mmCIF file of C-alpha atoms and ligand atoms in Angstrom:
data_model
loop_
_atom_site.group_PDB
_atom_site.id
_atom_site.type_symbol
_atom_site.label_atom_id
_atom_site.label_comp_id
_atom_site.label_asym_id
_atom_site.label_seq_id
_atom_site.Cartn_x
_atom_site.Cartn_y
_atom_site.Cartn_z
ATOM 1 C CA MET A 28 19.620 114.895 114.597
ATOM 2 C CA VAL A 29 20.589 117.367 117.339
ATOM 3 C CA GLU A 30 23.989 118.915 117.727
ATOM 4 C CA LEU A 31 25.195 121.456 120.261
ATOM 5 C CA ARG A 32 28.545 123.135 119.737
ATOM 6 C CA ASN A 33 30.174 125.040 122.555
ATOM 7 C CA ILE A 34 26.912 126.358 123.995
ATOM 8 C CA ARG A 35 27.212 129.205 126.460
ATOM 9 C CA LYS A 36 24.444 130.948 128.315
ATOM 10 C CA SER A 37 24.531 133.704 130.901
ATOM 11 C CA TYR A 38 21.825 135.350 132.935
ATOM 12 C CA GLY A 39 23.357 138.767 133.641
ATOM 13 C CA THR A 40 26.764 138.014 135.114
ATOM 14 C CA LEU A 41 25.855 134.424 136.020
ATOM 15 C CA GLU A 42 27.179 131.984 133.435
ATOM 16 C CA VAL A 43 25.025 128.846 133.691
ATOM 17 C CA LEU A 44 26.219 126.989 130.567
ATOM 18 C CA LYS A 45 29.961 127.090 130.067
ATOM 19 C CA GLY A 46 30.599 125.485 126.710
ATOM 20 C CA ILE A 47 28.423 122.410 126.182
ATOM 21 C CA ASP A 48 28.956 120.011 123.261
ATOM 22 C CA LEU A 49 26.457 117.273 122.552
ATOM 23 C CA SER A 50 25.455 115.100 119.617
ATOM 24 C CA VAL A 51 22.247 113.101 119.472
ATOM 25 C CA GLU A 52 22.033 110.688 116.540
ATOM 26 C CA ARG A 53 18.684 109.950 114.952
ATOM 27 C CA GLY A 54 16.756 107.377 116.972
ATOM 28 C CA ARG A 55 19.043 107.671 119.992
ATOM 29 C CA ILE A 56 18.131 108.423 123.579
ATOM 30 C CA VAL A 57 20.357 110.752 125.536
ATOM 31 C CA SER A 58 19.772 111.413 129.225
ATOM 32 C CA ILE A 59 21.079 114.427 131.101
ATOM 33 C CA ILE A 60 21.610 114.061 134.821
ATOM 34 C CA GLY A 61 23.143 116.333 137.435
ATOM 35 C CA PRO A 62 22.446 118.317 140.596
ATOM 36 C CA SER A 63 19.779 120.972 140.830
ATOM 37 C CA GLY A 64 21.018 124.254 139.376
ATOM 38 C CA SER A 65 23.598 122.627 137.098
ATOM 39 C CA GLY A 66 21.939 124.017 133.945
ATOM 40 C CA LYS A 67 19.973 121.001 132.665
ATOM 41 C CA SER A 68 16.705 122.858 132.088
ATOM 42 C CA THR A 69 18.462 125.847 130.587
ATOM 43 C CA LEU A 70 20.182 123.526 128.123
ATOM 44 C CA LEU A 71 16.943 121.821 127.096
ATOM 45 C CA ARG A 72 15.114 125.141 126.837
ATOM 46 C CA SER A 73 17.902 126.505 124.663
ATOM 47 C CA VAL A 74 17.555 123.602 122.235
ATOM 48 C CA ASN A 75 13.883 124.478 121.825
ATOM 49 C CA MET A 76 14.466 128.266 121.582
ATOM 50 C CA LEU A 77 12.735 128.951 124.868
ATOM 51 C CA GLU A 78 16.041 130.546 125.840
ATOM 52 C CA GLU A 79 18.463 132.438 123.662
ATOM 53 C CA VAL A 80 22.020 131.193 124.040
ATOM 54 C CA SER A 81 24.908 133.643 124.477
ATOM 55 C CA ALA A 82 27.282 131.732 122.202
ATOM 56 C CA GLY A 83 27.629 128.512 120.273
ATOM 57 C CA GLU A 84 25.591 126.677 117.678
ATOM 58 C CA ILE A 85 22.517 124.492 117.932
ATOM 59 C CA TRP A 86 21.608 122.299 114.973
ATOM 60 C CA LEU A 87 18.488 120.264 114.338
ATOM 61 C CA ASP A 88 18.505 117.824 111.432
ATOM 62 C CA GLY A 89 20.756 120.021 109.313
ATOM 63 C CA THR A 90 19.130 123.354 110.192
ATOM 64 C CA GLN A 91 20.758 125.819 112.538
ATOM 65 C CA VAL A 92 18.322 126.550 115.372
ATOM 66 C CA ASN A 93 19.894 129.748 116.699
ATOM 67 C CA GLN A 94 19.982 132.127 113.768
ATOM 68 C CA PRO A 95 20.192 135.912 113.738
ATOM 69 C CA LEU A 96 16.740 136.523 112.282
ATOM 70 C CA SER A 97 14.109 139.106 113.087
ATOM 71 C CA GLY A 98 10.484 139.918 112.350
ATOM 72 C CA ARG A 99 8.467 137.570 110.138
ATOM 73 C CA ALA A 100 11.476 135.460 109.218
ATOM 74 C CA PHE A 101 12.188 134.864 112.899
ATOM 75 C CA GLU A 102 8.548 133.939 113.588
ATOM 76 C CA ARG A 103 8.531 131.450 110.726
ATOM 77 C CA HIS A 104 11.813 129.952 111.835
ATOM 78 C CA ILE A 105 10.870 129.598 115.496
ATOM 79 C CA ASN A 106 7.502 128.044 114.602
ATOM 80 C CA GLY A 107 9.231 125.497 112.390
ATOM 81 C CA ILE A 108 11.722 124.614 115.124
ATOM 82 C CA ARG A 109 9.038 124.322 117.802
ATOM 83 C CA GLN A 110 6.961 122.065 115.572
ATOM 84 C CA ALA A 111 9.916 119.802 114.986
ATOM 85 C CA MET A 112 10.533 119.355 118.704
ATOM 86 C CA GLY A 113 7.994 118.150 121.217
ATOM 87 C CA MET A 114 8.632 119.246 124.777
ATOM 88 C CA VAL A 115 7.221 117.767 127.959
ATOM 89 C CA PHE A 116 7.652 119.724 131.178
ATOM 90 C CA GLN A 117 7.538 118.786 134.839
ATOM 91 C CA GLN A 118 4.299 120.748 135.292
ATOM 92 C CA PHE A 119 2.238 119.283 132.407
ATOM 93 C CA ASN A 120 1.258 122.709 130.965
ATOM 94 C CA LEU A 121 -2.038 121.485 129.525
ATOM 95 C CA PHE A 122 -4.641 124.086 128.597
ATOM 96 C CA PRO A 123 -7.054 123.830 131.571
ATOM 97 C CA HIS A 124 -10.068 125.235 129.697
ATOM 98 C CA LEU A 125 -9.760 122.687 126.861
ATOM 99 C CA THR A 126 -10.713 119.012 126.905
ATOM 100 C CA VAL A 127 -8.094 116.350 126.395
ATOM 101 C CA HIS A 128 -9.175 116.019 122.767
ATOM 102 C CA GLN A 129 -8.953 119.780 122.224
ATOM 103 C CA ASN A 130 -5.550 119.936 123.913
ATOM 104 C CA ILE A 131 -4.214 117.377 121.457
ATOM 105 C CA MET A 132 -6.058 118.641 118.368
ATOM 106 C CA ILE A 133 -5.315 122.355 118.614
ATOM 107 C CA GLY A 134 -1.689 122.196 117.430
ATOM 108 C CA PRO A 135 -2.239 119.998 114.360
ATOM 109 C CA MET A 136 -5.313 122.052 113.343
ATOM 110 C CA ARG A 137 -3.773 125.503 113.814
ATOM 111 C CA LEU A 138 -0.207 124.814 112.756
ATOM 112 C CA LYS A 139 -0.343 121.804 110.455
ATOM 113 C CA GLY A 140 -3.626 122.530 108.712
ATOM 114 C CA LEU A 141 -5.253 119.241 109.699
ATOM 115 C CA SER A 142 -9.031 119.060 109.383
ATOM 116 C CA LYS A 143 -10.990 118.590 112.580
ATOM 117 C CA ASP A 144 -11.778 114.990 111.656
ATOM 118 C CA ALA A 145 -8.171 114.145 110.869
ATOM 119 C CA ALA A 146 -6.953 115.844 114.054
ATOM 120 C CA ARG A 147 -9.576 113.976 116.051
ATOM 121 C CA GLN A 148 -8.535 110.657 114.565
ATOM 122 C CA ARG A 149 -4.887 111.365 115.299
ATOM 123 C CA ALA A 150 -5.791 112.357 118.868
ATOM 124 C CA ASP A 151 -7.688 109.108 119.410
ATOM 125 C CA GLU A 152 -4.796 107.043 118.067
ATOM 126 C CA LEU A 153 -2.404 108.832 120.391
ATOM 127 C CA LEU A 154 -4.712 108.458 123.375
ATOM 128 C CA ALA A 155 -4.790 104.731 122.691
ATOM 129 C CA LYS A 156 -1.011 104.714 122.497
ATOM 130 C CA VAL A 157 -0.617 106.369 125.915
ATOM 131 C CA GLY A 158 -3.305 104.181 127.463
ATOM 132 C CA LEU A 159 -6.032 106.829 127.734
ATOM 133 C CA THR A 160 -8.680 105.636 125.322
ATOM 134 C CA GLY A 161 -12.005 107.185 126.260
ATOM 135 C CA LYS A 162 -10.522 110.159 128.144
ATOM 136 C CA GLY A 163 -10.813 112.601 125.228
ATOM 137 C CA GLY A 164 -13.835 114.396 126.649
ATOM 138 C CA SER A 165 -12.317 114.968 130.093
ATOM 139 C CA TYR A 166 -10.872 118.256 131.301
ATOM 140 C CA PRO A 167 -7.329 118.172 132.699
ATOM 141 C CA ASN A 168 -8.440 118.855 136.274
ATOM 142 C CA ARG A 169 -10.299 115.540 136.290
ATOM 143 C CA LEU A 170 -7.140 113.582 135.524
ATOM 144 C CA SER A 171 -4.388 112.251 137.783
ATOM 145 C CA GLY A 172 -0.894 113.657 137.382
ATOM 146 C CA GLY A 173 0.192 110.554 135.501
ATOM 147 C CA GLN A 174 -2.760 110.849 133.132
ATOM 148 C CA LYS A 175 -2.074 114.566 132.578
ATOM 149 C CA GLN A 176 1.525 113.843 131.742
ATOM 150 C CA ARG A 177 0.497 111.137 129.277
ATOM 151 C CA VAL A 178 -1.863 113.631 127.621
ATOM 152 C CA ALA A 179 1.029 116.102 127.449
ATOM 153 C CA ILE A 180 3.110 113.448 125.682
ATOM 154 C CA ALA A 181 0.251 112.675 123.276
ATOM 155 C CA ARG A 182 -0.143 116.391 122.566
ATOM 156 C CA ALA A 183 3.544 116.726 121.739
ATOM 157 C CA LEU A 184 3.464 113.617 119.533
ATOM 158 C CA ALA A 185 0.452 114.946 117.628
ATOM 159 C CA MET A 186 2.789 117.406 115.928
ATOM 160 C CA GLN A 187 4.877 114.477 114.657
ATOM 161 C CA PRO A 188 8.120 115.932 115.993
ATOM 162 C CA LYS A 189 11.576 114.818 114.965
ATOM 163 C CA VAL A 190 12.775 114.967 118.551
ATOM 164 C CA MET A 191 11.146 114.744 121.957
ATOM 165 C CA LEU A 192 12.529 116.727 124.883
ATOM 166 C CA PHE A 193 11.580 115.749 128.433
ATOM 167 C CA ASP A 194 12.427 117.963 131.416
ATOM 168 C CA GLU A 195 11.930 115.899 134.587
ATOM 169 C CA ALA A 196 8.609 114.653 133.269
ATOM 170 C CA THR A 197 7.979 112.493 136.333
ATOM 171 C CA SER A 198 9.385 114.579 139.171
ATOM 172 C CA ALA A 199 6.058 116.248 140.047
ATOM 173 C CA LEU A 200 4.225 112.915 140.185
ATOM 174 C CA ASP A 201 3.245 110.817 143.171
ATOM 175 C CA PRO A 202 5.595 107.807 143.253
ATOM 176 C CA GLU A 203 2.886 105.332 142.248
ATOM 177 C CA LEU A 204 2.213 107.301 139.036
ATOM 178 C CA VAL A 205 5.802 107.454 137.831
ATOM 179 C CA ASP A 206 5.841 104.041 136.166
ATOM 180 C CA GLU A 207 2.899 104.672 133.844
ATOM 181 C CA VAL A 208 4.680 107.703 132.385
ATOM 182 C CA ASN A 209 8.050 105.958 132.223
ATOM 183 C CA LEU A 210 6.367 103.106 130.393
ATOM 184 C CA VAL A 211 5.125 105.464 127.666
ATOM 185 C CA MET A 212 8.610 106.954 127.346
ATOM 186 C CA LYS A 213 10.139 103.476 127.074
ATOM 187 C CA GLN A 214 7.599 102.609 124.403
ATOM 188 C CA LEU A 215 8.685 105.685 122.408
ATOM 189 C CA ALA A 216 12.293 104.649 122.854
ATOM 190 C CA GLY A 217 11.371 101.249 121.434
ATOM 191 C CA GLU A 218 9.905 102.999 118.392
ATOM 192 C CA HIS A 219 13.219 104.804 117.855
ATOM 193 C CA MET A 220 12.014 108.285 118.646
ATOM 194 C CA THR A 221 15.002 110.588 119.128
ATOM 195 C CA MET A 222 14.844 111.753 122.734
ATOM 196 C CA LEU A 223 16.701 114.120 124.999
ATOM 197 C CA ILE A 224 15.690 113.418 128.572
ATOM 198 C CA VAL A 225 16.504 115.343 131.734
ATOM 199 C CA THR A 226 15.810 112.996 134.618
ATOM 200 C CA HIS A 227 16.614 112.462 138.275
ATOM 201 C CA GLU A 228 15.765 108.765 138.049
ATOM 202 C CA MET A 229 19.029 106.966 137.588
ATOM 203 C CA ARG A 230 17.468 103.543 137.174
ATOM 204 C CA PHE A 231 15.259 104.820 134.361
ATOM 205 C CA ALA A 232 18.219 106.562 132.724
ATOM 206 C CA ALA A 233 20.194 103.322 132.903
ATOM 207 C CA GLU A 234 17.389 101.317 131.317
ATOM 208 C CA VAL A 235 16.424 103.630 128.499
ATOM 209 C CA SER A 236 19.486 105.640 127.454
ATOM 210 C CA ASP A 237 22.086 105.057 124.780
ATOM 211 C CA HIS A 238 24.164 107.868 126.195
ATOM 212 C CA VAL A 239 24.263 109.650 129.560
ATOM 213 C CA LEU A 240 25.626 113.086 130.239
ATOM 214 C CA PHE A 241 26.463 114.216 133.774
ATOM 215 C CA MET A 242 26.402 117.999 134.193
ATOM 216 C CA ASP A 243 27.562 120.055 137.130
ATOM 217 C CA GLY A 244 28.062 123.807 137.347
ATOM 218 C CA GLY A 245 27.269 124.401 133.680
ATOM 219 C CA VAL A 246 29.798 121.939 132.277
ATOM 220 C CA VAL A 247 29.631 118.329 131.135
ATOM 221 C CA VAL A 248 31.708 116.533 133.743
ATOM 222 C CA GLU A 249 31.413 113.077 132.266
ATOM 223 C CA GLN A 250 29.518 111.366 129.441
ATOM 224 C CA GLY A 251 29.239 107.970 127.818
ATOM 225 C CA THR A 252 27.148 104.820 127.859
ATOM 226 C CA PRO A 253 24.992 104.258 130.956
ATOM 227 C CA ASP A 254 27.310 101.445 131.908
ATOM 228 C CA ARG A 255 30.276 103.798 131.733
ATOM 229 C CA VAL A 256 28.790 106.822 133.478
ATOM 230 C CA LEU A 257 26.314 105.284 135.917
ATOM 231 C CA ALA A 258 27.999 101.994 136.787
ATOM 232 C CA ASN A 259 31.665 102.965 136.385
ATOM 233 C CA PRO A 260 32.034 106.725 136.791
ATOM 234 C CA THR A 261 35.589 108.015 136.809
ATOM 235 C CA GLU A 262 35.033 111.573 138.061
ATOM 236 C CA ASP A 263 34.700 112.343 141.771
ATOM 237 C CA ARG A 264 31.804 114.718 141.164
ATOM 238 C CA THR A 265 29.852 112.028 139.311
ATOM 239 C CA ARG A 266 30.542 109.498 142.048
ATOM 240 C CA ALA A 267 29.405 111.905 144.761
ATOM 241 C CA PHE A 268 26.208 112.678 142.843
ATOM 242 C CA LEU A 269 25.418 109.028 142.192
ATOM 243 C CA ARG A 270 25.999 108.074 145.839
ATOM 244 C CA LYS A 271 23.147 110.418 146.698
ATOM 245 C CA HIS A 272 20.822 109.455 143.855
ATOM 246 C CA LEU A 273 21.142 105.744 143.225
HETATM 247 P P1 LIG B 310 18.689 122.604 136.567
HETATM 248 O O1 LIG B 310 17.580 122.368 135.592
HETATM 249 O O2 LIG B 310 19.884 121.738 136.342
HETATM 250 O O3 LIG B 310 18.218 122.512 137.986
HETATM 251 P P2 LIG B 310 18.578 125.324 135.612
HETATM 252 O O4 LIG B 310 18.932 125.277 134.178
HETATM 253 O O5 LIG B 310 17.147 125.450 135.961
HETATM 254 O O6 LIG B 310 19.232 124.088 136.361
HETATM 255 O O7 LIG B 310 19.325 126.539 136.292
HETATM 256 C C1 LIG B 310 20.737 126.740 136.161
HETATM 257 C C2 LIG B 310 21.115 128.038 136.848
HETATM 258 O O8 LIG B 310 20.550 129.136 136.150
HETATM 259 C C3 LIG B 310 20.624 128.160 138.285
HETATM 260 O O9 LIG B 310 21.628 128.816 139.027
HETATM 261 C C4 LIG B 310 19.400 129.015 138.158
HETATM 262 O O10 LIG B 310 19.171 129.741 139.343
HETATM 263 C C5 LIG B 310 19.774 129.935 137.006
HETATM 264 N N1 LIG B 310 18.604 130.399 136.237
HETATM 265 C C6 LIG B 310 17.730 129.612 135.567
HETATM 266 N N2 LIG B 310 16.800 130.340 134.927
HETATM 267 C C7 LIG B 310 17.102 131.654 135.208
HETATM 268 C C8 LIG B 310 16.531 132.903 134.828
HETATM 269 N N3 LIG B 310 15.461 132.963 134.034
HETATM 270 N N4 LIG B 310 17.126 134.029 135.301
HETATM 271 C C9 LIG B 310 18.230 133.969 136.086
HETATM 272 N N5 LIG B 310 18.812 132.820 136.468
HETATM 273 C C10 LIG B 310 18.275 131.675 136.037
HETATM 274 MG MG1 LIG B 311 15.613 121.776 135.868
#
């Protein structure tokens, strides 16, 4: 479903991704772990075209994501890619002036041509799924962090993406709110949503992932099953990281 081939990315003279390869099969959950500054967010943002890579290829379900297009063709391409991938950020990024319903309905109405009624019905189904039935009329500032993040997940799902990308979705939350968001992510995993998850929660990564990738300094140091990477790491850098984070 997602394939990265020798991805490189520099900001000026600083190379932050130094040749990353990654394959995510349909329905699989891949977690990316690693120290702050190792390039995890840059990698995820590159997959979604929020960053332009310096070299390499990114593929989504048979379509090359990074293509040398311009003008209208580029706009069409980027819109298609963004619709196919739902992204959830650390900082929620809900529209503060829109209600929960409007936050979820706006994408499907503007980009997918759904009628207001159909978008509303889809929003209500998704709110039920993330445990927020009845919250559609609320504004984001009346919600807890955990509720906001669940709305953000519902909003992304409303576009019926092929892949969900999560960038430390729980790291801005108070500890007691982490579980309710993790639970929704586990539920998606159970429904075989393809997911690429950047997380600092090793226990969650161990529970939910098919494959774990440890990054440091812009390279993949070690990857494999959670049991391999988290329970039996072979690289010193992975061991040192896990000693601090387990
Ligand atoms: P992580 O998510 O693993 O903490 P990031 O991908 O955010 O790492 O950052 C990787 C490196 O790239 C860091 O050294 C960071 O300072 C640098 N970086 C990230 N975004 C930018 C940017 N827009 N301009 C310049 N440097 C950046
Ligand atoms: Mg990051």
